[in-house]
PDB file of C-alpha atoms and ligand atoms in Angstrom:
ATOM      1  CA  UNK A 794      18.967  -4.488  -2.188  1.00 87.00           C
ATOM      2  CA  UNK A 795      17.895  -1.351  -4.136  1.00 96.00           C
ATOM      3  CA  UNK A 796      15.820   1.751  -3.641  1.00 98.00           C
ATOM      4  CA  UNK A 797      13.135   1.895  -6.323  1.00 98.00           C
ATOM      5  CA  UNK A 798      11.490   5.161  -7.721  1.00 98.00           C
ATOM      6  CA  UNK A 799       7.840   5.483  -6.472  1.00 98.00           C
ATOM      7  CA  UNK A 800       5.127   6.436  -9.076  1.00 98.00           C
ATOM      8  CA  UNK A 801       2.812   9.347  -7.927  1.00 98.00           C
ATOM      9  CA  UNK A 802      -0.627  10.040  -9.236  1.00 98.00           C
ATOM     10  CA  UNK A 803      -1.984  10.726 -11.589  1.00 97.00           C
ATOM     11  CA  UNK A 804      -0.530   7.896 -13.450  1.00 98.00           C
ATOM     12  CA  UNK A 805      -2.208   4.973 -15.366  1.00 98.00           C
ATOM     13  CA  UNK A 806      -0.033   2.424 -13.800  1.00 98.00           C
ATOM     14  CA  UNK A 807      -1.526   3.027 -10.482  1.00 98.00           C
ATOM     15  CA  UNK A 808      -5.142   2.014 -11.922  1.00 98.00           C
ATOM     16  CA  UNK A 809      -4.061  -1.394 -13.165  1.00 98.00           C
ATOM     17  CA  UNK A 810      -5.438  -4.552 -11.750  1.00 98.00           C
ATOM     18  CA  UNK A 811      -2.227  -6.633 -11.074  1.00 98.00           C
ATOM     19  CA  UNK A 812      -1.578 -10.012 -12.205  1.00 98.00           C
ATOM     20  CA  UNK A 813      -1.061 -12.933  -9.644  1.00 98.00           C
ATOM     21  CA  UNK A 814       2.414 -14.208  -9.062  1.00 98.00           C
ATOM     22  CA  UNK A 815       2.701 -17.818 -10.522  1.00 97.00           C
ATOM     23  CA  UNK A 816       5.332 -18.875  -7.954  1.00 97.00           C
ATOM     24  CA  UNK A 817       7.394 -16.861  -5.382  1.00 98.00           C
ATOM     25  CA  UNK A 818      10.669 -17.300  -7.074  1.00 97.00           C
ATOM     26  CA  UNK A 819      14.037 -15.533  -6.329  1.00 98.00           C
ATOM     27  CA  UNK A 820      13.022 -12.463  -8.360  1.00 98.00           C
ATOM     28  CA  UNK A 821       9.807 -12.096  -6.431  1.00 98.00           C
ATOM     29  CA  UNK A 822      11.737 -12.300  -3.148  1.00 98.00           C
ATOM     30  CA  UNK A 823      14.348  -9.907  -4.273  1.00 98.00           C
ATOM     31  CA  UNK A 824      11.390  -7.390  -5.308  1.00 98.00           C
ATOM     32  CA  UNK A 825      10.019  -7.791  -1.865  1.00 98.00           C
ATOM     33  CA  UNK A 826      13.350  -6.811  -0.246  1.00 98.00           C
ATOM     34  CA  UNK A 827      13.805  -3.872  -2.628  1.00 98.00           C
ATOM     35  CA  UNK A 828      10.233  -2.798  -1.898  1.00 99.00           C
ATOM     36  CA  UNK A 829      10.932  -2.835   1.907  1.00 98.00           C
ATOM     37  CA  UNK A 830      14.154  -0.850   1.518  1.00 98.00           C
ATOM     38  CA  UNK A 831      12.205   1.712  -0.592  1.00 98.00           C
ATOM     39  CA  UNK A 832       9.409   1.917   2.121  1.00 98.00           C
ATOM     40  CA  UNK A 833      11.715   2.287   5.000  1.00 98.00           C
ATOM     41  CA  UNK A 834      13.540   5.058   3.250  1.00 98.00           C
ATOM     42  CA  UNK A 835      10.515   6.883   2.174  1.00 98.00           C
ATOM     43  CA  UNK A 836       9.367   6.367   5.106  1.00 98.00           C
ATOM     44  CA  UNK A 837       6.192   4.545   4.883  1.00 98.00           C
ATOM     45  CA  UNK A 838       4.421   1.644   6.667  1.00 98.00           C
ATOM     46  CA  UNK A 839       3.307  -0.167   3.359  1.00 98.00           C
ATOM     47  CA  UNK A 840       4.156  -0.490  -0.353  1.00 99.00           C
ATOM     48  CA  UNK A 841       2.494  -2.286  -3.160  1.00 99.00           C
ATOM     49  CA  UNK A 842       4.302  -3.492  -6.364  1.00 99.00           C
ATOM     50  CA  UNK A 843       2.410  -1.139  -8.687  1.00 98.00           C
ATOM     51  CA  UNK A 844       3.737   1.823  -6.754  1.00 99.00           C
ATOM     52  CA  UNK A 845       7.159   0.794  -8.133  1.00 98.00           C
ATOM     53  CA  UNK A 846       5.880  -0.051 -11.664  1.00 98.00           C
ATOM     54  CA  UNK A 847       5.536  -3.768 -11.132  1.00 98.00           C
ATOM     55  CA  UNK A 848       2.008  -4.930 -12.044  1.00 98.00           C
ATOM     56  CA  UNK A 849       2.224  -8.017  -9.784  1.00 98.00           C
ATOM     57  CA  UNK A 850       0.067  -8.942  -6.705  1.00 99.00           C
ATOM     58  CA  UNK A 851       2.903  -8.238  -4.208  1.00 99.00           C
ATOM     59  CA  UNK A 852       2.999  -6.087  -1.140  1.00 99.00           C
ATOM     60  CA  UNK A 853       5.116  -5.332   1.758  1.00 99.00           C
ATOM     61  CA  UNK A 854       3.973  -3.892   5.134  1.00 99.00           C
ATOM     62  CA  UNK A 855       5.676  -2.871   8.636  1.00 98.00           C
ATOM     63  CA  UNK A 856       3.630  -1.026  11.177  1.00 98.00           C
ATOM     64  CA  UNK A 857       6.108  -1.666  14.011  1.00 98.00           C
ATOM     65  CA  UNK A 858       7.106   1.397  16.203  1.00 95.00           C
ATOM     66  CA  UNK A 859      10.286   3.404  15.421  1.00 89.00           C
ATOM     67  CA  UNK A 860      12.101   2.339  18.721  1.00 93.00           C
ATOM     68  CA  UNK A 861      11.234  -1.339  18.489  1.00 95.00           C
ATOM     69  CA  UNK A 862      12.578  -4.118  16.160  1.00 97.00           C
ATOM     70  CA  UNK A 863      11.332  -4.089  12.657  1.00 97.00           C
ATOM     71  CA  UNK A 864       8.332  -6.430  11.719  1.00 98.00           C
ATOM     72  CA  UNK A 865       8.308  -6.679   7.908  1.00 98.00           C
ATOM     73  CA  UNK A 866       5.586  -8.709   6.280  1.00 98.00           C
ATOM     74  CA  UNK A 867       6.107  -9.749   2.627  1.00 99.00           C
ATOM     75  CA  UNK A 868       3.200 -11.071   0.662  1.00 99.00           C
ATOM     76  CA  UNK A 869       2.234 -12.330  -2.678  1.00 99.00           C
ATOM     77  CA  UNK A 870      -1.238 -13.050  -3.968  1.00 99.00           C
ATOM     78  CA  UNK A 871      -2.944 -11.713  -0.641  1.00 99.00           C
ATOM     79  CA  UNK A 872      -6.608 -12.310  -0.310  1.00 98.00           C
ATOM     80  CA  UNK A 873      -9.131 -11.197   2.410  1.00 98.00           C
ATOM     81  CA  UNK A 874     -11.081 -14.247   3.705  1.00 98.00           C
ATOM     82  CA  UNK A 875     -13.057 -12.280   6.300  1.00 98.00           C
ATOM     83  CA  UNK A 876     -13.997  -8.739   7.131  1.00 98.00           C
ATOM     84  CA  UNK A 877     -15.436  -7.545  10.379  1.00 98.00           C
ATOM     85  CA  UNK A 878     -18.806  -5.679  10.263  1.00 98.00           C
ATOM     86  CA  UNK A 879     -17.306  -3.245  12.598  1.00 98.00           C
ATOM     87  CA  UNK A 880     -15.629  -0.264  10.701  1.00 98.00           C
ATOM     88  CA  UNK A 881     -12.920   2.028  11.714  1.00 98.00           C
ATOM     89  CA  UNK A 882     -11.642   5.300  10.481  1.00 98.00           C
ATOM     90  CA  UNK A 883      -7.917   6.336   9.935  1.00 98.00           C
ATOM     91  CA  UNK A 884      -6.342   9.413   8.461  1.00 98.00           C
ATOM     92  CA  UNK A 885      -4.535   7.757   5.543  1.00 98.00           C
ATOM     93  CA  UNK A 886      -1.695   8.955   3.435  1.00 98.00           C
ATOM     94  CA  UNK A 887      -0.125   7.297   0.386  1.00 98.00           C
ATOM     95  CA  UNK A 888       3.459   7.527  -0.978  1.00 98.00           C
ATOM     96  CA  UNK A 889       1.887   7.832  -4.308  1.00 98.00           C
ATOM     97  CA  UNK A 890      -0.156  10.994  -3.156  1.00 98.00           C
ATOM     98  CA  UNK A 891       2.586  12.763  -1.256  1.00 98.00           C
ATOM     99  CA  UNK A 892       1.665  15.105   1.562  1.00 97.00           C
ATOM    100  CA  UNK A 893      -2.113  14.405   1.005  1.00 98.00           C
ATOM    101  CA  UNK A 894      -4.216  12.909   3.814  1.00 98.00           C
ATOM    102  CA  UNK A 895      -7.940  11.948   4.279  1.00 98.00           C
ATOM    103  CA  UNK A 896     -10.049  10.032   6.629  1.00 98.00           C
ATOM    104  CA  UNK A 897     -11.024   6.505   5.202  1.00 98.00           C
ATOM    105  CA  UNK A 898     -13.490   4.100   6.689  1.00 98.00           C
ATOM    106  CA  UNK A 899     -12.792   0.432   6.422  1.00 98.00           C
ATOM    107  CA  UNK A 900     -13.362  -2.894   8.235  1.00 98.00           C
ATOM    108  CA  UNK A 901     -11.709  -2.802  11.693  1.00 98.00           C
ATOM    109  CA  UNK A 902     -10.486  -6.473  11.322  1.00 98.00           C
ATOM    110  CA  UNK A 903      -9.709  -8.786   8.659  1.00 99.00           C
ATOM    111  CA  UNK A 904      -8.544 -12.344   8.233  1.00 98.00           C
ATOM    112  CA  UNK A 905      -6.335 -12.601   5.124  1.00 98.00           C
ATOM    113  CA  UNK A 906      -4.174 -15.278   3.306  1.00 98.00           C
ATOM    114  CA  UNK A 907      -1.003 -14.745   1.253  1.00 99.00           C
ATOM    115  CA  UNK A 908       2.154 -16.558   0.227  1.00 98.00           C
ATOM    116  CA  UNK A 909       5.158 -15.549   2.103  1.00 98.00           C
ATOM    117  CA  UNK A 910       8.725 -14.893   0.693  1.00 98.00           C
ATOM    118  CA  UNK A 911       9.279 -18.689   0.830  1.00 98.00           C
ATOM    119  CA  UNK A 912       6.121 -19.406  -1.129  1.00 98.00           C
ATOM    120  CA  UNK A 913       4.481 -20.887   1.956  1.00 98.00           C
ATOM    121  CA  UNK A 914       0.557 -20.245   2.357  1.00 98.00           C
ATOM    122  CA  UNK A 915      -0.089 -18.033   5.534  1.00 98.00           C
ATOM    123  CA  UNK A 916      -3.272 -17.218   7.079  1.00 98.00           C
ATOM    124  CA  UNK A 917      -3.492 -14.426   9.712  1.00 98.00           C
ATOM    125  CA  UNK A 918      -5.754 -11.876  11.319  1.00 98.00           C
ATOM    126  CA  UNK A 919      -5.080  -8.168  11.631  1.00 98.00           C
ATOM    127  CA  UNK A 920      -6.742  -5.304  13.276  1.00 98.00           C
ATOM    128  CA  UNK A 921      -6.030  -1.444  13.904  1.00 97.00           C
ATOM    129  CA  UNK A 922      -3.445   0.155  11.764  1.00 98.00           C
ATOM    130  CA  UNK A 923      -2.118  -3.070  10.372  1.00 98.00           C
ATOM    131  CA  UNK A 924      -5.465  -4.102   9.078  1.00 98.00           C
ATOM    132  CA  UNK A 925      -6.015  -0.701   7.585  1.00 98.00           C
ATOM    133  CA  UNK A 926      -2.607  -0.700   6.007  1.00 98.00           C
ATOM    134  CA  UNK A 927      -3.080  -4.229   4.424  1.00 99.00           C
ATOM    135  CA  UNK A 928      -6.397  -3.106   2.954  1.00 99.00           C
ATOM    136  CA  UNK A 929      -4.737   0.069   1.611  1.00 99.00           C
ATOM    137  CA  UNK A 930      -2.107  -1.969  -0.022  1.00 99.00           C
ATOM    138  CA  UNK A 931      -4.504  -4.673  -1.322  1.00 99.00           C
ATOM    139  CA  UNK A 932      -6.484  -1.827  -3.074  1.00 99.00           C
ATOM    140  CA  UNK A 933      -3.390  -0.791  -4.826  1.00 99.00           C
ATOM    141  CA  UNK A 934      -3.128  -4.433  -6.442  1.00 99.00           C
ATOM    142  CA  UNK A 935      -6.711  -3.611  -7.855  1.00 99.00           C
ATOM    143  CA  UNK A 936      -5.765  -0.153  -9.170  1.00 98.00           C
ATOM    144  CA  UNK A 937      -7.520   1.629  -6.258  1.00 98.00           C
ATOM    145  CA  UNK A 938      -6.010   4.464  -4.223  1.00 98.00           C
ATOM    146  CA  UNK A 939      -7.399   5.808  -0.767  1.00 98.00           C
ATOM    147  CA  UNK A 940      -8.935   8.916  -2.577  1.00 98.00           C
ATOM    148  CA  UNK A 941     -11.274   6.508  -4.291  1.00 98.00           C
ATOM    149  CA  UNK A 942     -12.993   5.933  -1.045  1.00 98.00           C
ATOM    150  CA  UNK A 943     -13.885   9.592  -0.154  1.00 98.00           C
ATOM    151  CA  UNK A 944     -16.269  11.973  -1.702  1.00 98.00           C
ATOM    152  CA  UNK A 945     -15.582  13.244  -5.350  1.00 98.00           C
ATOM    153  CA  UNK A 946     -15.247  16.761  -4.003  1.00 98.00           C
ATOM    154  CA  UNK A 947     -12.521  15.896  -1.489  1.00 98.00           C
ATOM    155  CA  UNK A 948     -10.865  13.706  -4.201  1.00 98.00           C
ATOM    156  CA  UNK A 949     -10.672  16.520  -6.671  1.00 98.00           C
ATOM    157  CA  UNK A 950      -9.267  18.778  -3.878  1.00 98.00           C
ATOM    158  CA  UNK A 951      -6.530  16.234  -3.124  1.00 98.00           C
ATOM    159  CA  UNK A 952      -5.593  15.588  -6.764  1.00 98.00           C
ATOM    160  CA  UNK A 953      -5.632  19.402  -7.379  1.00 98.00           C
ATOM    161  CA  UNK A 954      -3.315  20.032  -4.412  1.00 98.00           C
ATOM    162  CA  UNK A 955      -0.944  17.092  -5.574  1.00 98.00           C
ATOM    163  CA  UNK A 956      -0.719  18.549  -9.047  1.00 98.00           C
ATOM    164  CA  UNK A 957       0.214  21.913  -7.742  1.00 97.00           C
ATOM    165  CA  UNK A 958       2.777  20.473  -5.393  1.00 97.00           C
ATOM    166  CA  UNK A 959       4.287  18.384  -8.318  1.00 95.00           C
ATOM    167  CA  UNK A 960       4.309  21.549 -10.439  1.00 95.00           C
ATOM    168  CA  UNK A 961       6.243  23.475  -7.854  1.00 94.00           C
ATOM    169  CA  UNK A 962       8.632  20.615  -7.276  1.00 93.00           C
ATOM    170  CA  UNK A 963       9.252  20.509 -11.053  1.00 92.00           C
ATOM    171  CA  UNK A 964       9.929  24.245 -11.230  1.00 92.00           C
ATOM    172  CA  UNK A 965      12.349  24.139  -7.986  1.00 92.00           C
ATOM    173  CA  UNK A 966      14.241  21.340  -9.699  1.00 90.00           C
ATOM    174  CA  UNK A 967      14.814  23.176 -12.883  1.00 80.00           C
TER     175      UNK A 967
HETATM  176  O1  LIG B2014       2.983   5.053   4.666  1.00 72.48           O
HETATM  177  C1  LIG B2014       1.808   4.905   4.527  1.00 72.48           C
HETATM  178  N1  LIG B2014       1.026   5.476   5.637  1.00 72.48           N
HETATM  179  C2  LIG B2014      -0.330   5.023   5.749  1.00 72.48           C
HETATM  180  C3  LIG B2014      -1.057   5.601   6.726  1.00 72.48           C
HETATM  181  C4  LIG B2014      -2.489   5.280   6.971  1.00 72.48           C
HETATM  182  C5  LIG B2014      -2.983   4.301   6.086  1.00 72.48           C
HETATM  183  C6  LIG B2014      -2.255   3.626   5.253  1.00 72.48           C
HETATM  184  C7  LIG B2014      -0.931   4.033   4.732  1.00 72.48           C
HETATM  185  S1  LIG B2014       0.022   3.225   3.696  1.00 72.48           S
HETATM  186  C8  LIG B2014       1.072   4.483   3.363  1.00 72.48           C
HETATM  187  C9  LIG B2014       2.213   3.935   2.425  1.00 72.48           C
HETATM  188  C10 LIG B2014       1.525   3.662   0.972  1.00 72.48           C
HETATM  189  O2  LIG B2014       1.268   4.451   0.252  1.00 72.48           O
HETATM  190  N2  LIG B2014       1.313   2.406   0.779  1.00 72.48           N
HETATM  191  O3  LIG B2014       0.702   2.147  -0.418  1.00 72.48           O
HETATM  192 NI1  LIG B2015      -0.466   3.803  -0.887  1.00 72.48          NI
END
């Protein structure tokens, strides 16, 4: 397993529509494991392949509590097959927009399909934080980040704060 560098905004690689995986081969299963290791270290509750520079439709999530056992989910070619009319709001963050947060409204429940790490088609339902996280990750596969769901004013504020943070970090590292 390996920890991969995470790309931060603004970066054109975060705006790409990712390609479906032809088959879940060993290289894809290994990518999923590397993404999980990267996500746990960060720490985060989800990670999409474009965040580590791979423009493929692959994502991982784990919203289990810190004390309990890990509950990783590895997905290739995920698709939403149903969304609830009911919406919910979460304060979202993103490893590609470090230290930035905003409330985002999304469907409260979803039904989704994906190929697991063995290439087996799975269909599941999710709600609450898991549903929000999966939708956030699926967005990444279409080049969408959470600030694309908020007002232009809030988006500009967050991107400006992030640019400032990155500048200070670059100076401190010098
Ligand atoms: O770690 C993460 N936390 C989070 C919190 C609320 C909604 C979505 C997320 S996903 C984020 C990790 C990440 O950037 N995944 O792409
Ligand atoms: Ni993210």
